[in-house]
Coordinates of N, CA and C and ligand atoms in Angstrom, one line a residue:
M33 N 111.1 45.2 185.6 CA 110.9 45.7 184.1 C 111.1 44.5 183.4
L34 N 110.1 44.0 182.4 CA 110.0 42.7 181.8 C 111.3 43.5 180.5
S35 N 112.1 41.7 180.2 CA 112.9 42.2 179.2 C 111.9 41.8 178.3
K36 N 112.1 42.7 177.1 CA 111.3 42.7 175.6 C 111.2 40.4 175.2
K37 N 112.5 40.2 175.7 CA 112.2 38.5 175.2 C 111.1 38.4 176.2
M38 N 111.0 38.5 177.1 CA 110.5 37.9 178.5 C 108.7 38.2 178.4
E39 N 108.6 39.6 177.6 CA 107.4 40.4 177.3 C 106.8 39.5 176.2
K40 N 107.9 39.0 175.2 CA 107.3 38.4 174.6 C 106.8 36.9 174.3
A41 N 107.6 36.2 175.2 CA 107.3 34.7 175.1 C 106.2 34.8 176.3
I42 N 105.6 35.8 177.2 CA 104.5 35.4 177.9 C 102.9 35.9 177.3
N43 N 103.1 37.3 176.2 CA 102.6 37.2 175.2 C 101.9 36.3 174.0
D44 N 103.0 35.1 173.9 CA 102.5 34.3 173.5 C 101.9 33.6 173.8
Q45 N 102.2 33.3 175.5 CA 102.0 32.5 176.1 C 100.0 33.0 176.7
I46 N 99.9 34.2 176.3 CA 98.5 33.9 176.4 C 97.8 34.2 175.1
N47 N 98.2 33.6 174.5 CA 97.6 33.5 173.4 C 97.0 32.2 173.1
A48 N 98.4 31.2 173.8 CA 98.6 29.5 173.8 C 97.1 29.4 174.7
E49 N 97.5 30.3 175.8 CA 96.3 29.7 177.0 C 94.6 30.5 176.6
L50 N 94.6 31.4 175.5 CA 93.3 31.5 175.1 C 93.0 30.3 173.9
F51 N 94.0 29.9 173.3 CA 93.6 29.1 172.2 C 93.3 27.7 173.3
S52 N 93.6 27.4 174.1 CA 93.6 26.1 175.1 C 92.3 26.3 175.5
A53 N 91.7 27.6 176.1 CA 90.1 27.6 176.2 C 89.2 27.1 175.2
Y54 N 89.7 28.2 173.9 CA 88.9 27.8 172.9 C 88.6 26.3 172.3
L55 N 90.1 25.6 172.8 CA 89.9 24.0 172.2 C 88.9 23.6 173.2
Y56 N 88.9 23.8 174.2 CA 87.8 23.2 175.5 C 86.5 23.9 174.9
L57 N 86.4 24.8 174.7 CA 84.9 25.2 174.3 C 84.8 24.4 173.8
S58 N 85.9 24.2 172.0 CA 84.9 23.4 171.2 C 84.7 22.3 171.4
M59 N 85.0 21.4 172.3 CA 85.0 19.9 172.7 C 83.9 20.2 173.7
S60 N 83.6 21.6 174.6 CA 82.5 21.2 175.6 C 81.3 21.1 174.5
A61 N 81.4 21.8 173.2 CA 80.3 22.0 172.4 C 80.1 20.7 171.7
Y62 N 81.0 19.9 171.5 CA 81.2 18.8 171.2 C 80.6 17.3 171.8
F63 N 80.6 17.3 172.6 CA 79.5 16.6 174.4 C 78.4 17.2 174.2
A64 N 78.1 18.4 174.1 CA 76.7 18.7 174.2 C 76.0 18.3 173.5
Q65 N 76.6 18.1 172.2 CA 75.6 18.1 171.4 C 75.5 15.9 171.3
K66 N 76.7 15.7 171.2 CA 76.4 14.0 171.5 C 75.6 13.8 172.9
G67 N 74.7 14.7 173.3 CA 74.0 14.5 174.5 C 75.1 13.2 175.8
L68 N 75.6 14.3 176.2 CA 76.7 14.1 177.2 C 77.0 15.4 178.2
P69 N 75.9 16.0 178.5 CA 75.5 17.2 179.1 C 76.8 17.2 180.6
G70 N 77.4 16.2 181.3 CA 78.1 16.1 182.4 C 79.7 16.7 181.6
F71 N 80.0 15.9 180.6 CA 81.4 16.1 180.1 C 81.3 17.6 179.0
A72 N 80.1 18.0 178.8 CA 80.4 19.3 178.3 C 80.5 20.6 179.5
S73 N 79.7 19.9 180.4 CA 80.1 21.3 181.7 C 81.8 21.0 182.0
W74 N 82.4 19.7 182.2 CA 83.4 19.1 182.6 C 84.7 20.4 181.5
M75 N 83.9 20.3 179.9 CA 85.2 21.4 179.6 C 84.8 22.4 179.6
H76 N 83.6 22.7 179.8 CA 83.4 24.2 180.3 C 84.2 24.9 181.4
V77 N 84.3 23.9 182.2 CA 84.8 24.5 183.5 C 86.4 24.3 183.5
Q78 N 86.8 23.5 182.5 CA 88.3 23.9 181.8 C 88.5 24.9 180.8
Y79 N 87.7 25.3 180.3 CA 87.5 26.2 179.3 C 88.0 27.8 180.0
Q80 N 86.3 28.0 181.6 CA 87.1 29.1 182.2 C 88.4 28.8 183.0
E81 N 89.1 27.8 183.0 CA 90.2 27.7 184.1 C 91.5 28.3 183.5
E82 N 91.3 28.0 181.9 CA 92.4 28.5 180.8 C 92.3 30.4 180.2
T83 N 90.9 30.6 180.5 CA 90.7 31.9 180.3 C 91.0 32.7 181.4
F84 N 90.8 32.1 182.5 CA 91.6 32.2 184.4 C 93.5 32.4 184.1
H85 N 94.0 31.4 183.4 CA 95.7 31.5 183.2 C 95.8 32.6 181.9
A86 N 94.9 32.7 181.3 CA 95.7 33.8 180.1 C 95.7 35.3 180.7
E87 N 94.5 35.1 181.6 CA 94.0 36.9 182.6 C 95.3 37.0 183.3
K88 N 95.8 35.3 184.2 CA 96.5 36.0 185.3 C 98.4 36.6 184.2
F89 N 98.5 35.9 182.9 CA 99.9 36.1 182.7 C 99.7 37.4 182.7
F90 N 98.2 38.3 181.9 CA 98.0 39.3 181.3 C 98.2 39.9 182.5
N91 N 98.1 40.0 183.6 CA 98.2 40.5 185.0 C 99.4 40.6 185.1
H92 N 100.4 39.5 184.7 CA 101.9 39.9 185.3 C 102.6 40.5 184.7
I93 N 102.0 40.9 183.3 CA 102.6 41.5 181.8 C 102.4 43.1 182.2
L94 N 101.7 43.6 183.3 CA 100.6 44.6 183.4 C 101.6 45.3 184.6
E95 N 101.7 44.6 185.6 CA 102.1 44.3 186.9 C 103.9 45.0 186.9
R96 N 104.3 44.5 185.7 CA 105.8 44.6 185.4 C 106.4 45.6 184.8
G97 N 105.0 46.4 184.2 CA 105.3 47.8 183.6 C 105.8 47.2 181.7
G98 N 105.1 45.7 181.3 CA 105.1 45.7 180.1 C 103.9 46.0 179.0
S99 N 104.2 45.4 177.9 CA 103.1 46.3 177.0 C 102.4 44.7 176.8
I100 N 100.9 44.8 176.7 CA 100.4 43.4 176.1 C 100.1 43.7 174.6
E101 N 100.0 42.4 173.3 CA 99.9 42.3 172.5 C 99.4 41.6 171.6
L102 N 98.0 41.7 172.2 CA 96.8 40.4 171.5 C 97.5 40.2 170.2
Q103 N 96.8 38.2 169.9 CA 97.3 38.3 168.3 C 96.1 37.1 168.2
P104 N 95.7 37.2 166.9 CA 94.8 36.2 166.3 C 94.9 34.8 167.2
I105 N 93.7 34.2 167.6 CA 93.4 32.7 168.1 C 93.0 31.7 167.1
E106 N 94.0 30.9 166.8 CA 93.5 30.0 165.7 C 92.3 29.2 166.0
K107 N 91.7 28.4 164.8 CA 90.7 28.2 164.9 C 90.9 26.3 165.4
P108 N 89.9 26.3 166.8 CA 90.0 24.8 166.8 C 89.4 23.7 166.0
V109 N 89.5 22.3 166.4 CA 89.4 21.8 165.4 C 87.7 21.2 166.4
N110 N 86.7 20.8 165.3 CA 85.3 20.6 166.6 C 84.9 19.3 166.2
T111 N 85.6 18.4 165.7 CA 85.0 16.9 166.1 C 86.1 16.1 166.4
W112 N 85.1 14.7 167.0 CA 86.5 13.8 167.2 C 86.2 12.5 167.2
K113 N 86.8 11.6 167.0 CA 86.0 10.4 166.7 C 85.1 9.9 167.9
D114 N 85.6 9.7 169.2 CA 84.5 9.3 170.4 C 85.2 10.2 171.5
T115 N 84.6 9.7 173.0 CA 85.0 10.5 174.1 C 86.4 10.2 174.3
M116 N 86.8 9.5 174.2 CA 88.3 8.8 174.5 C 89.3 9.7 173.6
H117 N 89.0 9.8 172.5 CA 89.3 10.6 171.3 C 89.9 12.0 171.7
V118 N 88.7 12.7 172.5 CA 88.8 13.7 172.9 C 89.9 13.9 174.0
F119 N 90.1 13.1 175.0 CA 90.7 12.9 176.6 C 92.2 12.4 176.1
T120 N 92.1 11.6 175.0 CA 93.8 11.4 174.6 C 94.2 12.7 174.2
E121 N 93.6 13.5 173.2 CA 94.0 14.8 172.1 C 94.2 16.3 173.2
T122 N 93.5 15.6 174.6 CA 93.6 16.6 175.7 C 94.5 16.8 176.1
L123 N 95.1 15.4 176.8 CA 96.1 15.0 177.6 C 97.7 15.1 176.5
K124 N 97.4 15.1 175.0 CA 98.4 15.7 174.2 C 98.5 17.1 174.3
H125 N 97.8 17.4 174.5 CA 97.6 19.1 174.6 C 98.3 19.6 175.8
E126 N 97.9 19.1 176.7 CA 98.0 19.6 178.1 C 99.8 19.2 178.4
E127 N 100.1 18.2 177.3 CA 101.9 17.6 177.9 C 102.8 18.7 176.8
Y128 N 101.5 19.3 175.6 CA 102.3 20.1 174.6 C 102.2 21.7 175.6
V129 N 101.2 22.0 176.9 CA 101.6 23.3 177.5 C 102.5 22.9 178.4
T130 N 102.8 21.9 179.2 CA 103.6 21.9 179.8 C 105.0 22.3 179.5
K131 N 105.2 21.8 178.2 CA 107.1 22.2 177.6 C 107.0 23.4 177.4
R132 N 105.3 24.2 177.2 CA 105.9 25.6 176.5 C 106.2 26.5 177.9
I133 N 105.6 26.2 179.3 CA 105.5 26.7 180.8 C 107.3 26.1 181.0
N134 N 107.7 25.0 181.0 CA 109.1 24.7 181.2 C 109.9 25.9 180.0
D135 N 109.8 26.0 179.1 CA 110.2 26.9 178.5 C 111.1 28.1 178.9
L136 N 109.5 28.8 179.7 CA 109.3 30.1 180.0 C 110.2 29.8 181.1
V137 N 110.3 28.8 181.9 CA 111.1 29.0 183.0 C 112.7 29.0 182.3
D138 N 113.2 28.3 181.6 CA 114.1 28.5 181.1 C 114.6 29.5 181.3
L139 N 113.3 30.2 180.2 CA 114.0 31.8 179.8 C 113.8 32.7 180.8
A140 N 113.6 32.5 181.7 CA 113.3 33.4 182.8 C 114.6 33.1 183.6
I141 N 115.2 31.8 184.0 CA 116.0 31.7 184.1 C 117.9 32.6 183.8
K142 N 117.3 32.5 182.5 CA 118.2 32.8 181.2 C 118.6 34.5 181.1
E143 N 117.3 34.9 182.0 CA 117.2 36.3 181.7 C 117.1 36.8 183.5
K144 N 118.0 36.0 184.0 CA 117.9 36.2 185.3 C 116.9 37.0 185.9
D145 N 115.4 37.2 185.6 CA 114.1 37.3 185.9 C 113.4 36.9 187.2
H146 N 113.7 36.4 188.1 CA 113.4 36.0 189.4 C 111.9 36.0 189.5
A147 N 111.6 37.3 188.7 CA 110.1 37.6 189.8 C 109.1 36.6 188.5
S148 N 110.0 36.6 187.9 CA 108.6 35.6 186.2 C 109.1 34.4 186.8
N149 N 110.4 33.9 187.2 CA 110.5 32.7 187.6 C 109.8 32.0 188.9
S150 N 109.6 33.0 189.8 CA 108.3 32.5 190.4 C 107.1 32.3 190.6
F151 N 107.3 33.5 189.7 CA 105.7 33.7 189.3 C 105.2 32.1 188.3
L152 N 105.5 31.9 187.8 CA 106.1 30.6 187.3 C 105.5 29.2 187.3
Q153 N 105.7 28.9 188.5 CA 106.3 28.3 189.8 C 104.5 27.4 189.4
W154 N 103.7 29.0 189.9 CA 102.3 28.5 190.0 C 101.9 27.5 188.6
Y155 N 102.0 28.0 187.6 CA 101.6 27.0 186.1 C 103.4 25.5 186.3
V156 N 103.7 25.5 186.9 CA 104.6 24.3 186.9 C 103.6 23.7 187.5
N157 N 103.2 23.8 188.9 CA 102.1 22.8 189.6 C 100.6 22.7 189.0
E158 N 100.2 24.0 188.3 CA 99.1 23.5 187.5 C 98.5 22.3 186.7
Q159 N 100.4 22.6 185.8 CA 100.2 21.4 184.9 C 100.1 20.2 185.3
V160 N 101.2 19.5 186.7 CA 100.7 18.0 187.1 C 99.8 18.3 187.3
E161 N 98.6 19.0 188.0 CA 97.4 18.5 188.6 C 96.4 18.3 186.7
E162 N 96.8 19.7 185.6 CA 96.6 18.8 184.7 C 96.3 17.6 184.2
E163 N 97.2 17.7 183.6 CA 97.8 16.0 183.2 C 96.8 15.1 183.9
D164 N 97.2 15.0 185.5 CA 97.0 14.1 186.1 C 95.3 13.7 186.0
S165 N 94.7 15.0 186.1 CA 93.5 14.8 186.3 C 93.1 13.8 184.8
V166 N 93.2 14.6 183.9 CA 93.1 14.1 182.6 C 93.8 12.6 182.0
N167 N 94.7 12.4 182.5 CA 95.1 10.6 183.0 C 94.2 9.8 183.5
D168 N 93.8 10.3 184.9 CA 92.6 9.9 185.8 C 91.2 9.7 184.5
I169 N 90.8 10.1 184.1 CA 89.7 10.3 182.9 C 89.7 9.3 182.1
I170 N 90.9 9.4 181.5 CA 91.5 7.9 180.2 C 91.7 6.7 181.1
N171 N 92.0 6.8 182.4 CA 91.8 5.6 183.3 C 90.6 5.0 183.2
K172 N 89.4 5.9 183.9 CA 88.4 5.8 183.9 C 87.2 5.0 182.0
L173 N 88.0 5.4 181.1 CA 86.9 5.2 180.0 C 87.9 4.2 179.7
N174 N 88.8 3.9 180.2 CA 89.7 2.8 179.5 C 88.7 1.8 180.5
L175 N 88.7 1.7 181.3 CA 87.6 0.9 182.9 C 86.5 0.2 181.8
I176 N 85.2 1.5 181.7 CA 84.1 1.6 180.8 C 84.2 0.9 179.7
G177 N 85.0 1.2 178.9 CA 84.9 0.5 177.6 C 83.5 1.0 176.9
N178 N 83.2 -0.4 176.1 CA 81.9 0.1 175.3 C 80.5 -0.2 176.1
Q179 N 80.6 0.1 177.7 CA 79.7 -0.1 178.1 C 78.3 0.9 178.2
A180 N 77.6 1.6 177.5 CA 76.7 2.7 177.5 C 76.5 3.2 178.6
G181 N 75.5 2.3 180.0 CA 75.4 2.6 180.7 C 76.3 3.1 181.9
N182 N 78.0 3.0 181.8 CA 79.0 3.2 182.9 C 79.3 4.8 182.8
L183 N 79.2 5.1 180.5 CA 79.6 5.9 180.7 C 78.3 7.0 180.6
F184 N 77.8 6.9 181.2 CA 76.4 7.7 181.5 C 76.5 8.0 183.5
M185 N 77.0 7.1 183.6 CA 77.3 7.4 184.9 C 78.4 8.2 185.2
L186 N 79.7 7.8 184.4 CA 81.1 8.9 184.6 C 80.2 10.4 184.0
D187 N 79.2 10.0 183.2 CA 78.6 11.6 182.8 C 78.4 12.4 183.7
K188 N 77.5 11.6 184.5 CA 76.9 12.4 185.9 C 78.1 12.9 186.7
E189 N 78.9 11.8 187.2 CA 79.7 12.1 187.6 C 80.6 13.8 187.4
M190 N 80.7 13.7 186.2 CA 81.8 14.5 185.4 C 81.1 15.9 185.7
G191 N 79.8 15.7 185.7 CA 78.9 17.1 186.0 C 79.2 17.7 187.0
N192 N 80.1 17.3 188.1 CA 79.8 17.8 189.5 C 80.8 18.9 189.8
R193 N 82.4 19.1 188.1 CA 82.8 20.3 188.7 C 82.7 21.4 188.6
V194 N 83.2 22.0 189.5 CA 82.7 23.4 189.3 C 83.5 24.1 189.3
F195 N 84.3 25.4 188.5 CA 84.6 26.2 188.4 C 85.3 27.3 189.8
T196 N 86.1 26.6 190.3 CA 86.4 27.9 191.8 C 87.8 28.6 191.6
P197 N 88.0 29.9 191.5 CA 89.0 30.5 190.6 C 89.9 30.4 191.8
P198 N 91.3 30.5 192.0 CA 92.5 30.0 192.7 C 92.1 31.2 193.7
T199 N 92.2 31.1 194.8 CA 92.2 32.8 196.1 C 93.8 33.5 195.7
A200 N 94.8 32.7 196.3 CA 96.3 32.8 195.2 C 97.0 33.1 194.8
V201 N 96.4 34.5 193.9 CA 97.2 34.7 193.1 C 98.3 35.6 192.8
Ligands
OFO153 FE1 96.5 26.5 180.9 O1 96.6 25.3 181.5 FE2 95.7 24.0 180.2 O2 96.5 24.4 178.6

């Protein structure tokens, strides 16, 4: 059985994950409108991943006999200065999510909720990957600078990403 504190914190995290999904969907639209279909597709995969993260938390609450309480999702911004700005904002957002996940782990330890602590380790590892892949794109964008030709090549590469739901959930 989940403690009320843990139940509330995970319900809040469902909202944070759904906001992440919304933010990346907004970024996907931005890239589609700018004529960068590969970046748009990458962000759409990111949106699908975030929806998956939210559902995984949703299932954890139900499996532990808790109650789901969905909340309104904040409106995301829909315009950025340029491609680099989108990814620096993405990195900031993922660092914020990492902090939230770490706080959840701290709470699980405080509440002696070993099941939630074990469950949360999946997200701890996922956040390492999330930050790493965004950092990688920022590095590539830095190398490209203002060369439009190289940006179009990177756009092609970004379009190769596909959503594969992790099997061990
Ligand atoms: Fe759910 O990891 Fe990004 O936000």
